[in-house]
């Protein structure tokens, strides 16, 4: 099999760098969403006053555990389909999960949408992104490209951490 995933003629091109930019965006969003969950913790406690702090915090922990724990499944799906398709479907499912989470009226709704759906969806986007990027570059640029894509994880945490409180105040709720 072609280690470049069939992209031998497209390595180190403008299209390759577009993939880095796309992966940067995916990497910025995915862990960032999990890391800023704690910024909404007080609001979530107010939304679910009969629930313990541990029960509310457990939702974010579950989502992160699933995101990282389901990486094996994500790898299997990449082999069966393509990494790009897996990331695309994961992104769509994550968007749906986040939208549905915003309508949660009971804690189990939040566990089902954010904890499980977003967790599995992010497992389909986070681990495959650097793998996809690596297939678009030869050895001379692969490290640089993967490093740039993966740096989105830190950038997204900073960015989402800064705008989440602003959006909360602007929109009047989580």
Short mmCIF file of N, CA and C in Angstrom, two decimals:
data_model
loop_
_atom_site.label_atom_id
_atom_site.label_comp_id
_atom_site.label_asym_id
_atom_site.label_seq_id
_atom_site.Cartn_x
_atom_site.Cartn_y
_atom_site.Cartn_z
N UNK A 1 0.83 -1.21 0.00
CA UNK A 1 0.00 0.00 0.00
C UNK A 1 0.86 1.26 0.00
N UNK A 2 0.34 2.28 -0.57
CA UNK A 2 1.02 3.57 -0.65
C UNK A 2 1.01 4.24 0.72
N UNK A 3 2.18 4.48 1.35
CA UNK A 3 2.20 5.10 2.67
C UNK A 3 1.67 6.52 2.67
N UNK A 4 1.64 7.13 1.51
CA UNK A 4 1.12 8.49 1.42
C UNK A 4 -0.39 8.50 1.21
N UNK A 5 -1.02 7.35 1.25
CA UNK A 5 -2.47 7.31 1.08
C UNK A 5 -2.91 7.71 -0.30
N UNK A 6 -2.08 7.44 -1.33
CA UNK A 6 -2.46 7.77 -2.70
C UNK A 6 -2.23 9.21 -3.07
N UNK A 7 -1.48 9.96 -2.29
CA UNK A 7 -1.31 11.38 -2.53
C UNK A 7 0.09 11.71 -3.05
N UNK A 8 0.80 10.73 -3.60
CA UNK A 8 2.18 10.92 -4.03
C UNK A 8 2.36 12.14 -4.93
N UNK A 9 1.47 12.36 -5.87
CA UNK A 9 1.61 13.49 -6.79
C UNK A 9 1.19 14.81 -6.18
N UNK A 10 0.60 14.81 -5.00
CA UNK A 10 0.08 16.03 -4.39
C UNK A 10 0.88 16.45 -3.16
N UNK A 11 2.01 15.85 -2.93
CA UNK A 11 2.78 16.17 -1.73
C UNK A 11 3.44 17.53 -1.83
N UNK A 12 3.46 18.24 -0.68
CA UNK A 12 4.12 19.54 -0.55
C UNK A 12 3.55 20.59 -1.51
N UNK A 13 2.27 20.54 -1.81
CA UNK A 13 1.64 21.50 -2.70
C UNK A 13 0.81 22.49 -1.88
N UNK A 14 0.24 23.46 -2.57
CA UNK A 14 -0.67 24.40 -1.90
C UNK A 14 -1.83 23.63 -1.27
N UNK A 15 -2.31 22.64 -1.96
CA UNK A 15 -3.40 21.81 -1.43
C UNK A 15 -2.97 21.14 -0.12
N UNK A 16 -1.72 20.74 -0.02
CA UNK A 16 -1.21 20.13 1.20
C UNK A 16 -1.28 21.11 2.37
N UNK A 17 -0.92 22.36 2.11
CA UNK A 17 -0.94 23.36 3.17
C UNK A 17 -2.37 23.75 3.55
N UNK A 18 -3.29 23.63 2.62
CA UNK A 18 -4.71 23.83 2.95
C UNK A 18 -5.16 22.75 3.94
N UNK A 19 -4.65 21.54 3.76
CA UNK A 19 -4.97 20.46 4.69
C UNK A 19 -4.41 20.77 6.08
N UNK A 20 -3.24 21.39 6.14
CA UNK A 20 -2.66 21.78 7.43
C UNK A 20 -3.57 22.81 8.10
N UNK A 21 -4.05 23.77 7.34
CA UNK A 21 -4.95 24.79 7.89
C UNK A 21 -6.25 24.16 8.39
N UNK A 22 -6.79 23.24 7.61
CA UNK A 22 -8.02 22.56 8.03
C UNK A 22 -7.79 21.74 9.30
N UNK A 23 -6.68 21.04 9.35
CA UNK A 23 -6.36 20.24 10.54
C UNK A 23 -6.12 21.14 11.74
N UNK A 24 -5.50 22.29 11.53
CA UNK A 24 -5.31 23.27 12.61
C UNK A 24 -6.66 23.66 13.19
N UNK A 25 -7.63 23.92 12.32
CA UNK A 25 -8.98 24.28 12.78
C UNK A 25 -9.64 23.16 13.57
N UNK A 26 -9.50 21.94 13.08
CA UNK A 26 -10.07 20.79 13.79
C UNK A 26 -9.39 20.63 15.15
N UNK A 27 -8.07 20.73 15.15
CA UNK A 27 -7.32 20.58 16.40
C UNK A 27 -7.61 21.73 17.36
N UNK A 28 -7.92 22.90 16.86
CA UNK A 28 -8.25 24.03 17.72
C UNK A 28 -9.61 23.83 18.38
N UNK A 29 -10.54 23.32 17.63
CA UNK A 29 -11.90 23.15 18.14
C UNK A 29 -12.02 21.98 19.11
N UNK A 30 -11.48 20.85 18.74
CA UNK A 30 -11.76 19.61 19.47
C UNK A 30 -11.30 19.65 20.93
N UNK A 31 -10.02 19.77 21.22
CA UNK A 31 -9.66 19.81 22.65
C UNK A 31 -10.13 21.09 23.32
N UNK A 32 -10.20 22.17 22.56
CA UNK A 32 -10.64 23.44 23.14
C UNK A 32 -12.02 23.33 23.76
N UNK A 33 -12.93 22.65 23.09
CA UNK A 33 -14.28 22.47 23.61
C UNK A 33 -14.25 21.72 24.94
N UNK A 34 -13.39 20.73 25.02
CA UNK A 34 -13.31 19.95 26.26
C UNK A 34 -12.67 20.75 27.38
N UNK A 35 -11.66 21.53 27.06
CA UNK A 35 -10.96 22.28 28.08
C UNK A 35 -11.76 23.47 28.61
N UNK A 36 -12.63 24.05 27.80
CA UNK A 36 -13.42 25.18 28.29
C UNK A 36 -14.72 24.73 28.96
N UNK A 37 -14.97 23.43 29.00
CA UNK A 37 -16.17 22.93 29.70
C UNK A 37 -16.22 23.46 31.12
N UNK A 38 -15.07 23.55 31.76
CA UNK A 38 -15.03 24.01 33.15
C UNK A 38 -15.46 25.46 33.29
N UNK A 39 -15.34 26.26 32.24
CA UNK A 39 -15.77 27.66 32.32
C UNK A 39 -17.28 27.77 32.50
N UNK A 40 -18.00 26.75 32.11
CA UNK A 40 -19.46 26.76 32.24
C UNK A 40 -19.94 25.99 33.47
N UNK A 41 -19.00 25.57 34.30
CA UNK A 41 -19.33 24.71 35.43
C UNK A 41 -20.33 25.37 36.38
N UNK A 42 -20.10 26.62 36.76
CA UNK A 42 -21.00 27.32 37.69
C UNK A 42 -22.39 27.44 37.08
N UNK A 43 -22.45 27.79 35.80
CA UNK A 43 -23.74 27.91 35.13
C UNK A 43 -24.46 26.56 35.05
N UNK A 44 -23.69 25.50 34.82
CA UNK A 44 -24.29 24.17 34.76
C UNK A 44 -24.81 23.74 36.12
N UNK A 45 -24.09 24.09 37.18
CA UNK A 45 -24.58 23.79 38.54
C UNK A 45 -25.89 24.53 38.81
N UNK A 46 -25.99 25.76 38.33
CA UNK A 46 -27.23 26.52 38.49
C UNK A 46 -28.36 25.92 37.65
N UNK A 47 -28.02 25.41 36.49
CA UNK A 47 -29.01 24.80 35.60
C UNK A 47 -29.53 23.49 36.16
N UNK A 48 -28.68 22.77 36.86
CA UNK A 48 -29.04 21.47 37.44
C UNK A 48 -28.80 21.50 38.95
N UNK A 49 -29.62 22.30 39.69
CA UNK A 49 -29.34 22.52 41.12
C UNK A 49 -29.48 21.27 42.00
N UNK A 50 -30.22 20.30 41.55
CA UNK A 50 -30.39 19.10 42.38
C UNK A 50 -29.25 18.10 42.19
N UNK A 51 -28.34 18.39 41.30
CA UNK A 51 -27.24 17.47 41.00
C UNK A 51 -25.99 17.87 41.78
N UNK A 52 -25.18 16.89 42.10
CA UNK A 52 -23.93 17.15 42.81
C UNK A 52 -22.90 17.74 41.85
N UNK A 53 -21.90 18.36 42.44
CA UNK A 53 -20.82 18.91 41.63
C UNK A 53 -20.12 17.80 40.85
N UNK A 54 -19.95 16.65 41.49
CA UNK A 54 -19.28 15.52 40.83
C UNK A 54 -20.09 15.02 39.64
N UNK A 55 -21.40 14.98 39.79
CA UNK A 55 -22.25 14.50 38.69
C UNK A 55 -22.18 15.44 37.49
N UNK A 56 -22.17 16.73 37.75
CA UNK A 56 -22.10 17.71 36.66
C UNK A 56 -20.71 17.67 36.01
N UNK A 57 -19.66 17.64 36.82
CA UNK A 57 -18.30 17.60 36.28
C UNK A 57 -18.03 16.31 35.52
N UNK A 58 -18.70 15.24 35.92
CA UNK A 58 -18.50 13.94 35.28
C UNK A 58 -18.82 13.95 33.80
N UNK A 59 -19.71 14.82 33.40
CA UNK A 59 -20.09 14.90 31.98
C UNK A 59 -18.90 15.31 31.12
N UNK A 60 -18.17 16.33 31.54
CA UNK A 60 -16.98 16.76 30.80
C UNK A 60 -15.90 15.70 30.82
N UNK A 61 -15.75 15.03 31.96
CA UNK A 61 -14.75 13.97 32.06
C UNK A 61 -15.10 12.81 31.14
N UNK A 62 -16.37 12.44 31.10
CA UNK A 62 -16.81 11.35 30.23
C UNK A 62 -16.52 11.68 28.77
N UNK A 63 -16.83 12.89 28.36
CA UNK A 63 -16.61 13.29 26.98
C UNK A 63 -15.13 13.21 26.60
N UNK A 64 -14.27 13.70 27.49
CA UNK A 64 -12.83 13.65 27.22
C UNK A 64 -12.32 12.22 27.20
N UNK A 65 -12.80 11.40 28.13
CA UNK A 65 -12.38 9.98 28.16
C UNK A 65 -12.80 9.26 26.88
N UNK A 66 -14.02 9.51 26.43
CA UNK A 66 -14.48 8.87 25.20
C UNK A 66 -13.67 9.37 24.01
N UNK A 67 -13.40 10.68 23.96
CA UNK A 67 -12.63 11.24 22.85
C UNK A 67 -11.29 10.53 22.72
N UNK A 68 -10.62 10.33 23.83
CA UNK A 68 -9.29 9.71 23.78
C UNK A 68 -9.37 8.20 23.72
N UNK A 69 -10.36 7.62 24.40
CA UNK A 69 -10.48 6.16 24.44
C UNK A 69 -10.97 5.54 23.15
N UNK A 70 -11.72 6.29 22.38
CA UNK A 70 -12.27 5.75 21.14
C UNK A 70 -11.35 5.97 19.94
N UNK A 71 -10.14 6.40 20.20
CA UNK A 71 -9.18 6.62 19.11
C UNK A 71 -8.94 5.33 18.32
N UNK A 72 -8.99 4.21 19.01
CA UNK A 72 -8.80 2.92 18.33
C UNK A 72 -9.88 2.72 17.26
N UNK A 73 -11.12 2.99 17.62
CA UNK A 73 -12.23 2.88 16.68
C UNK A 73 -12.03 3.85 15.51
N UNK A 74 -11.57 5.04 15.83
CA UNK A 74 -11.30 6.04 14.80
C UNK A 74 -10.27 5.53 13.80
N UNK A 75 -9.22 4.89 14.31
CA UNK A 75 -8.20 4.32 13.43
C UNK A 75 -8.76 3.24 12.53
N UNK A 76 -9.61 2.39 13.09
CA UNK A 76 -10.25 1.34 12.29
C UNK A 76 -11.11 1.94 11.19
N UNK A 77 -11.83 3.01 11.51
CA UNK A 77 -12.68 3.66 10.50
C UNK A 77 -11.84 4.31 9.40
N UNK A 78 -10.67 4.85 9.78
CA UNK A 78 -9.78 5.44 8.76
C UNK A 78 -9.29 4.39 7.78
N UNK A 79 -9.05 3.19 8.28
CA UNK A 79 -8.59 2.10 7.40
C UNK A 79 -9.73 1.68 6.47
N UNK A 80 -10.92 1.61 7.01
CA UNK A 80 -12.09 1.15 6.23
C UNK A 80 -12.53 2.20 5.21
N UNK A 81 -12.51 3.44 5.61
CA UNK A 81 -12.93 4.55 4.73
C UNK A 81 -11.69 5.41 4.46
N UNK A 82 -11.81 6.70 4.52
CA UNK A 82 -10.63 7.58 4.44
C UNK A 82 -10.62 8.46 5.68
N UNK A 83 -9.44 8.95 6.04
CA UNK A 83 -9.35 9.83 7.19
C UNK A 83 -10.17 11.09 7.01
N UNK A 84 -10.15 11.61 5.79
CA UNK A 84 -10.90 12.84 5.51
C UNK A 84 -12.40 12.63 5.73
N UNK A 85 -12.93 11.48 5.30
CA UNK A 85 -14.35 11.20 5.49
C UNK A 85 -14.68 11.01 6.97
N UNK A 86 -13.81 10.33 7.69
CA UNK A 86 -14.02 10.12 9.13
C UNK A 86 -14.07 11.46 9.86
N UNK A 87 -13.14 12.36 9.53
CA UNK A 87 -13.11 13.67 10.17
C UNK A 87 -14.35 14.48 9.80
N UNK A 88 -14.74 14.44 8.55
CA UNK A 88 -15.93 15.17 8.11
C UNK A 88 -17.17 14.69 8.85
N UNK A 89 -17.37 13.39 8.91
CA UNK A 89 -18.55 12.85 9.61
C UNK A 89 -18.48 13.14 11.11
N UNK A 90 -17.29 13.06 11.68
CA UNK A 90 -17.13 13.40 13.09
C UNK A 90 -17.44 14.85 13.37
N UNK A 91 -17.03 15.72 12.46
CA UNK A 91 -17.31 17.15 12.62
C UNK A 91 -18.79 17.47 12.56
N UNK A 92 -19.49 16.81 11.64
CA UNK A 92 -20.94 17.01 11.53
C UNK A 92 -21.63 16.51 12.80
N UNK A 93 -21.24 15.31 13.25
CA UNK A 93 -21.85 14.73 14.45
C UNK A 93 -21.54 15.58 15.68
N UNK A 94 -20.32 16.12 15.79
CA UNK A 94 -19.96 16.96 16.92
C UNK A 94 -20.79 18.24 16.93
N UNK A 95 -21.01 18.82 15.76
CA UNK A 95 -21.83 20.03 15.67
C UNK A 95 -23.25 19.75 16.14
N UNK A 96 -23.79 18.63 15.71
CA UNK A 96 -25.14 18.24 16.16
C UNK A 96 -25.15 18.02 17.67
N UNK A 97 -24.13 17.32 18.18
CA UNK A 97 -24.06 17.06 19.61
C UNK A 97 -23.98 18.33 20.43
N UNK A 98 -23.18 19.30 19.99
CA UNK A 98 -23.07 20.56 20.72
C UNK A 98 -24.37 21.35 20.66
N UNK A 99 -25.01 21.33 19.51
CA UNK A 99 -26.30 22.02 19.39
C UNK A 99 -27.33 21.39 20.31
N UNK A 100 -27.42 20.07 20.29
CA UNK A 100 -28.38 19.38 21.17
C UNK A 100 -28.05 19.59 22.65
N UNK A 101 -26.76 19.64 22.98
CA UNK A 101 -26.36 19.86 24.38
C UNK A 101 -26.88 21.19 24.89
N UNK A 102 -26.97 22.17 24.01
CA UNK A 102 -27.44 23.50 24.44
C UNK A 102 -28.92 23.49 24.82
N UNK A 103 -29.63 22.45 24.45
CA UNK A 103 -31.05 22.32 24.80
C UNK A 103 -31.29 21.36 25.96
N UNK A 104 -30.24 20.94 26.62
CA UNK A 104 -30.38 19.98 27.72
C UNK A 104 -31.18 20.58 28.86
N UNK A 105 -32.20 19.86 29.29
CA UNK A 105 -33.00 20.30 30.43
C UNK A 105 -32.81 19.38 31.63
N UNK A 106 -32.20 18.24 31.40
CA UNK A 106 -31.88 17.32 32.48
C UNK A 106 -30.43 16.88 32.29
N UNK A 107 -29.81 16.50 33.40
CA UNK A 107 -28.39 16.16 33.33
C UNK A 107 -28.13 14.99 32.39
N UNK A 108 -29.01 14.03 32.35
CA UNK A 108 -28.78 12.89 31.47
C UNK A 108 -28.77 13.31 30.00
N UNK A 109 -29.50 14.39 29.67
CA UNK A 109 -29.46 14.92 28.30
C UNK A 109 -28.04 15.40 27.99
N UNK A 110 -27.43 16.09 28.95
CA UNK A 110 -26.08 16.60 28.76
C UNK A 110 -25.07 15.45 28.65
N UNK A 111 -25.28 14.41 29.45
CA UNK A 111 -24.41 13.23 29.35
C UNK A 111 -24.54 12.57 27.98
N UNK A 112 -25.76 12.47 27.48
CA UNK A 112 -25.99 11.81 26.19
C UNK A 112 -25.43 12.64 25.04
N UNK A 113 -25.63 13.95 25.08
CA UNK A 113 -25.23 14.80 23.96
C UNK A 113 -23.76 15.20 24.04
N UNK A 114 -23.38 15.87 25.12
CA UNK A 114 -22.00 16.31 25.24
C UNK A 114 -21.08 15.16 25.65
N UNK A 115 -21.49 14.42 26.65
CA UNK A 115 -20.64 13.35 27.17
C UNK A 115 -20.37 12.27 26.15
N UNK A 116 -21.43 11.73 25.55
CA UNK A 116 -21.27 10.58 24.65
C UNK A 116 -21.15 11.01 23.18
N UNK A 117 -22.13 11.73 22.65
CA UNK A 117 -22.12 12.07 21.22
C UNK A 117 -20.92 12.95 20.86
N UNK A 118 -20.68 14.01 21.61
CA UNK A 118 -19.55 14.88 21.31
C UNK A 118 -18.24 14.13 21.56
N UNK A 119 -18.18 13.34 22.62
CA UNK A 119 -16.97 12.56 22.89
C UNK A 119 -16.61 11.64 21.74
N UNK A 120 -17.58 10.84 21.27
CA UNK A 120 -17.32 9.94 20.13
C UNK A 120 -17.02 10.73 18.86
N UNK A 121 -17.75 11.80 18.65
CA UNK A 121 -17.52 12.61 17.45
C UNK A 121 -16.12 13.19 17.42
N UNK A 122 -15.66 13.66 18.57
CA UNK A 122 -14.32 14.22 18.63
C UNK A 122 -13.25 13.14 18.50
N UNK A 123 -13.57 11.91 18.86
CA UNK A 123 -12.64 10.81 18.62
C UNK A 123 -12.47 10.59 17.12
N UNK A 124 -13.45 10.98 16.34
CA UNK A 124 -13.38 10.83 14.89
C UNK A 124 -12.67 12.01 14.23
N UNK A 125 -12.43 13.08 14.98
CA UNK A 125 -11.77 14.25 14.40
C UNK A 125 -10.37 14.49 14.94
N UNK A 126 -10.19 14.33 16.24
CA UNK A 126 -8.91 14.69 16.88
C UNK A 126 -7.76 13.75 16.51
N UNK A 127 -7.85 12.44 16.73
CA UNK A 127 -6.71 11.57 16.40
C UNK A 127 -6.37 11.49 14.91
N UNK A 128 -7.36 11.50 14.00
CA UNK A 128 -6.99 11.34 12.58
C UNK A 128 -6.33 12.56 11.95
N UNK A 129 -6.54 13.75 12.52
CA UNK A 129 -6.07 14.96 11.84
C UNK A 129 -4.57 14.98 11.57
N UNK A 130 -3.70 14.71 12.55
CA UNK A 130 -2.27 14.70 12.22
C UNK A 130 -1.88 13.57 11.27
N UNK A 131 -2.61 12.48 11.33
CA UNK A 131 -2.33 11.36 10.42
C UNK A 131 -2.62 11.78 8.98
N UNK A 132 -3.73 12.45 8.80
CA UNK A 132 -4.10 12.93 7.46
C UNK A 132 -3.04 13.88 6.94
N UNK A 133 -2.64 14.84 7.79
CA UNK A 133 -1.63 15.82 7.37
C UNK A 133 -0.33 15.12 6.97
N UNK A 134 0.08 14.13 7.73
CA UNK A 134 1.35 13.45 7.44
C UNK A 134 1.36 12.81 6.06
N UNK A 135 0.21 12.43 5.58
CA UNK A 135 0.13 11.79 4.26
C UNK A 135 0.23 12.78 3.10
N UNK A 136 0.14 14.05 3.40
CA UNK A 136 0.20 15.07 2.36
C UNK A 136 1.61 15.64 2.18
N UNK A 137 2.58 15.16 2.98
CA UNK A 137 3.92 15.72 2.93
C UNK A 137 4.97 14.63 2.88
N UNK A 138 6.08 14.93 2.18
CA UNK A 138 7.20 14.00 2.22
C UNK A 138 7.99 14.26 3.51
N UNK A 139 9.03 13.49 3.70
CA UNK A 139 9.79 13.56 4.96
C UNK A 139 10.41 14.92 5.23
N UNK A 140 10.66 15.70 4.20
CA UNK A 140 11.33 16.99 4.40
C UNK A 140 10.43 18.02 5.07
N UNK A 141 9.13 17.90 4.93
CA UNK A 141 8.19 18.89 5.49
C UNK A 141 7.17 18.28 6.45
N UNK A 142 7.17 16.98 6.60
CA UNK A 142 6.14 16.30 7.39
C UNK A 142 6.11 16.77 8.85
N UNK A 143 7.26 16.85 9.48
CA UNK A 143 7.33 17.27 10.89
C UNK A 143 6.80 18.68 11.09
N UNK A 144 7.21 19.58 10.20
CA UNK A 144 6.75 20.96 10.28
C UNK A 144 5.24 21.04 10.11
N UNK A 145 4.73 20.35 9.11
CA UNK A 145 3.30 20.39 8.81
C UNK A 145 2.49 19.81 9.97
N UNK A 146 2.91 18.67 10.49
CA UNK A 146 2.17 18.06 11.60
C UNK A 146 2.26 18.92 12.86
N UNK A 147 3.41 19.52 13.10
CA UNK A 147 3.56 20.41 14.24
C UNK A 147 2.66 21.62 14.14
N UNK A 148 2.57 22.19 12.94
CA UNK A 148 1.70 23.35 12.75
C UNK A 148 0.24 22.97 12.95
N UNK A 149 -0.16 21.83 12.43
CA UNK A 149 -1.56 21.39 12.59
C UNK A 149 -1.87 21.12 14.06
N UNK A 150 -0.98 20.43 14.74
CA UNK A 150 -1.21 20.06 16.13
C UNK A 150 -1.18 21.28 17.05
N UNK A 151 -0.48 22.33 16.68
CA UNK A 151 -0.46 23.53 17.51
C UNK A 151 -1.83 24.18 17.61
N UNK A 152 -2.73 23.80 16.73
CA UNK A 152 -4.11 24.29 16.83
C UNK A 152 -4.74 23.94 18.16
N UNK A 153 -4.32 22.85 18.75
CA UNK A 153 -4.86 22.42 20.04
C UNK A 153 -4.64 23.50 21.11
N UNK A 154 -3.44 24.04 21.19
CA UNK A 154 -3.17 25.10 22.16
C UNK A 154 -3.85 26.41 21.78
N UNK A 155 -3.80 26.73 20.49
CA UNK A 155 -4.42 27.98 20.03
C UNK A 155 -5.93 27.97 20.28
N UNK A 156 -6.56 26.83 20.05
CA UNK A 156 -8.00 26.74 20.25
C UNK A 156 -8.38 26.87 21.71
N UNK A 157 -7.56 26.31 22.59
CA UNK A 157 -7.84 26.42 24.01
C UNK A 157 -7.76 27.87 24.45
N UNK A 158 -6.77 28.60 23.97
CA UNK A 158 -6.65 30.03 24.30
C UNK A 158 -7.83 30.81 23.73
N UNK A 159 -8.11 30.58 22.46
CA UNK A 159 -9.17 31.31 21.77
C UNK A 159 -10.54 31.02 22.37
N UNK A 160 -10.87 29.74 22.51
CA UNK A 160 -12.18 29.40 23.06
C UNK A 160 -12.30 29.81 24.52
N UNK A 161 -11.20 29.72 25.25
CA UNK A 161 -11.22 30.16 26.64
C UNK A 161 -11.49 31.65 26.77
N UNK A 162 -11.03 32.42 25.79
CA UNK A 162 -11.25 33.86 25.81
C UNK A 162 -12.66 34.25 25.35
N UNK A 163 -13.17 33.56 24.32
CA UNK A 163 -14.47 33.99 23.79
C UNK A 163 -15.67 33.33 24.48
N UNK A 164 -15.47 32.20 25.13
CA UNK A 164 -16.60 31.50 25.76
C UNK A 164 -17.34 32.39 26.77
N UNK A 165 -16.64 33.07 27.69
CA UNK A 165 -17.37 33.94 28.62
C UNK A 165 -18.06 35.10 27.92
N UNK A 166 -17.42 35.61 26.88
CA UNK A 166 -18.04 36.71 26.13
C UNK A 166 -19.32 36.25 25.45
N UNK A 167 -19.27 35.07 24.84
CA UNK A 167 -20.46 34.54 24.19
C UNK A 167 -21.57 34.24 25.20
N UNK A 168 -21.16 33.74 26.35
CA UNK A 168 -22.14 33.44 27.40
C UNK A 168 -22.88 34.71 27.80
N UNK A 169 -22.14 35.79 28.04
CA UNK A 169 -22.78 37.06 28.41
C UNK A 169 -23.61 37.62 27.27
N UNK A 170 -23.10 37.52 26.07
CA UNK A 170 -23.78 38.08 24.89
C UNK A 170 -25.07 37.34 24.57
N UNK A 171 -25.02 36.00 24.66
CA UNK A 171 -26.18 35.19 24.32
C UNK A 171 -27.11 34.95 25.51
N UNK A 172 -26.64 35.27 26.70
CA UNK A 172 -27.48 35.14 27.88
C UNK A 172 -27.63 33.72 28.40
N UNK A 173 -26.70 32.86 28.11
CA UNK A 173 -26.77 31.49 28.63
C UNK A 173 -25.84 30.59 27.87
N UNK A 174 -25.73 29.38 28.36
CA UNK A 174 -24.83 28.42 27.73
C UNK A 174 -25.54 27.71 26.64
#
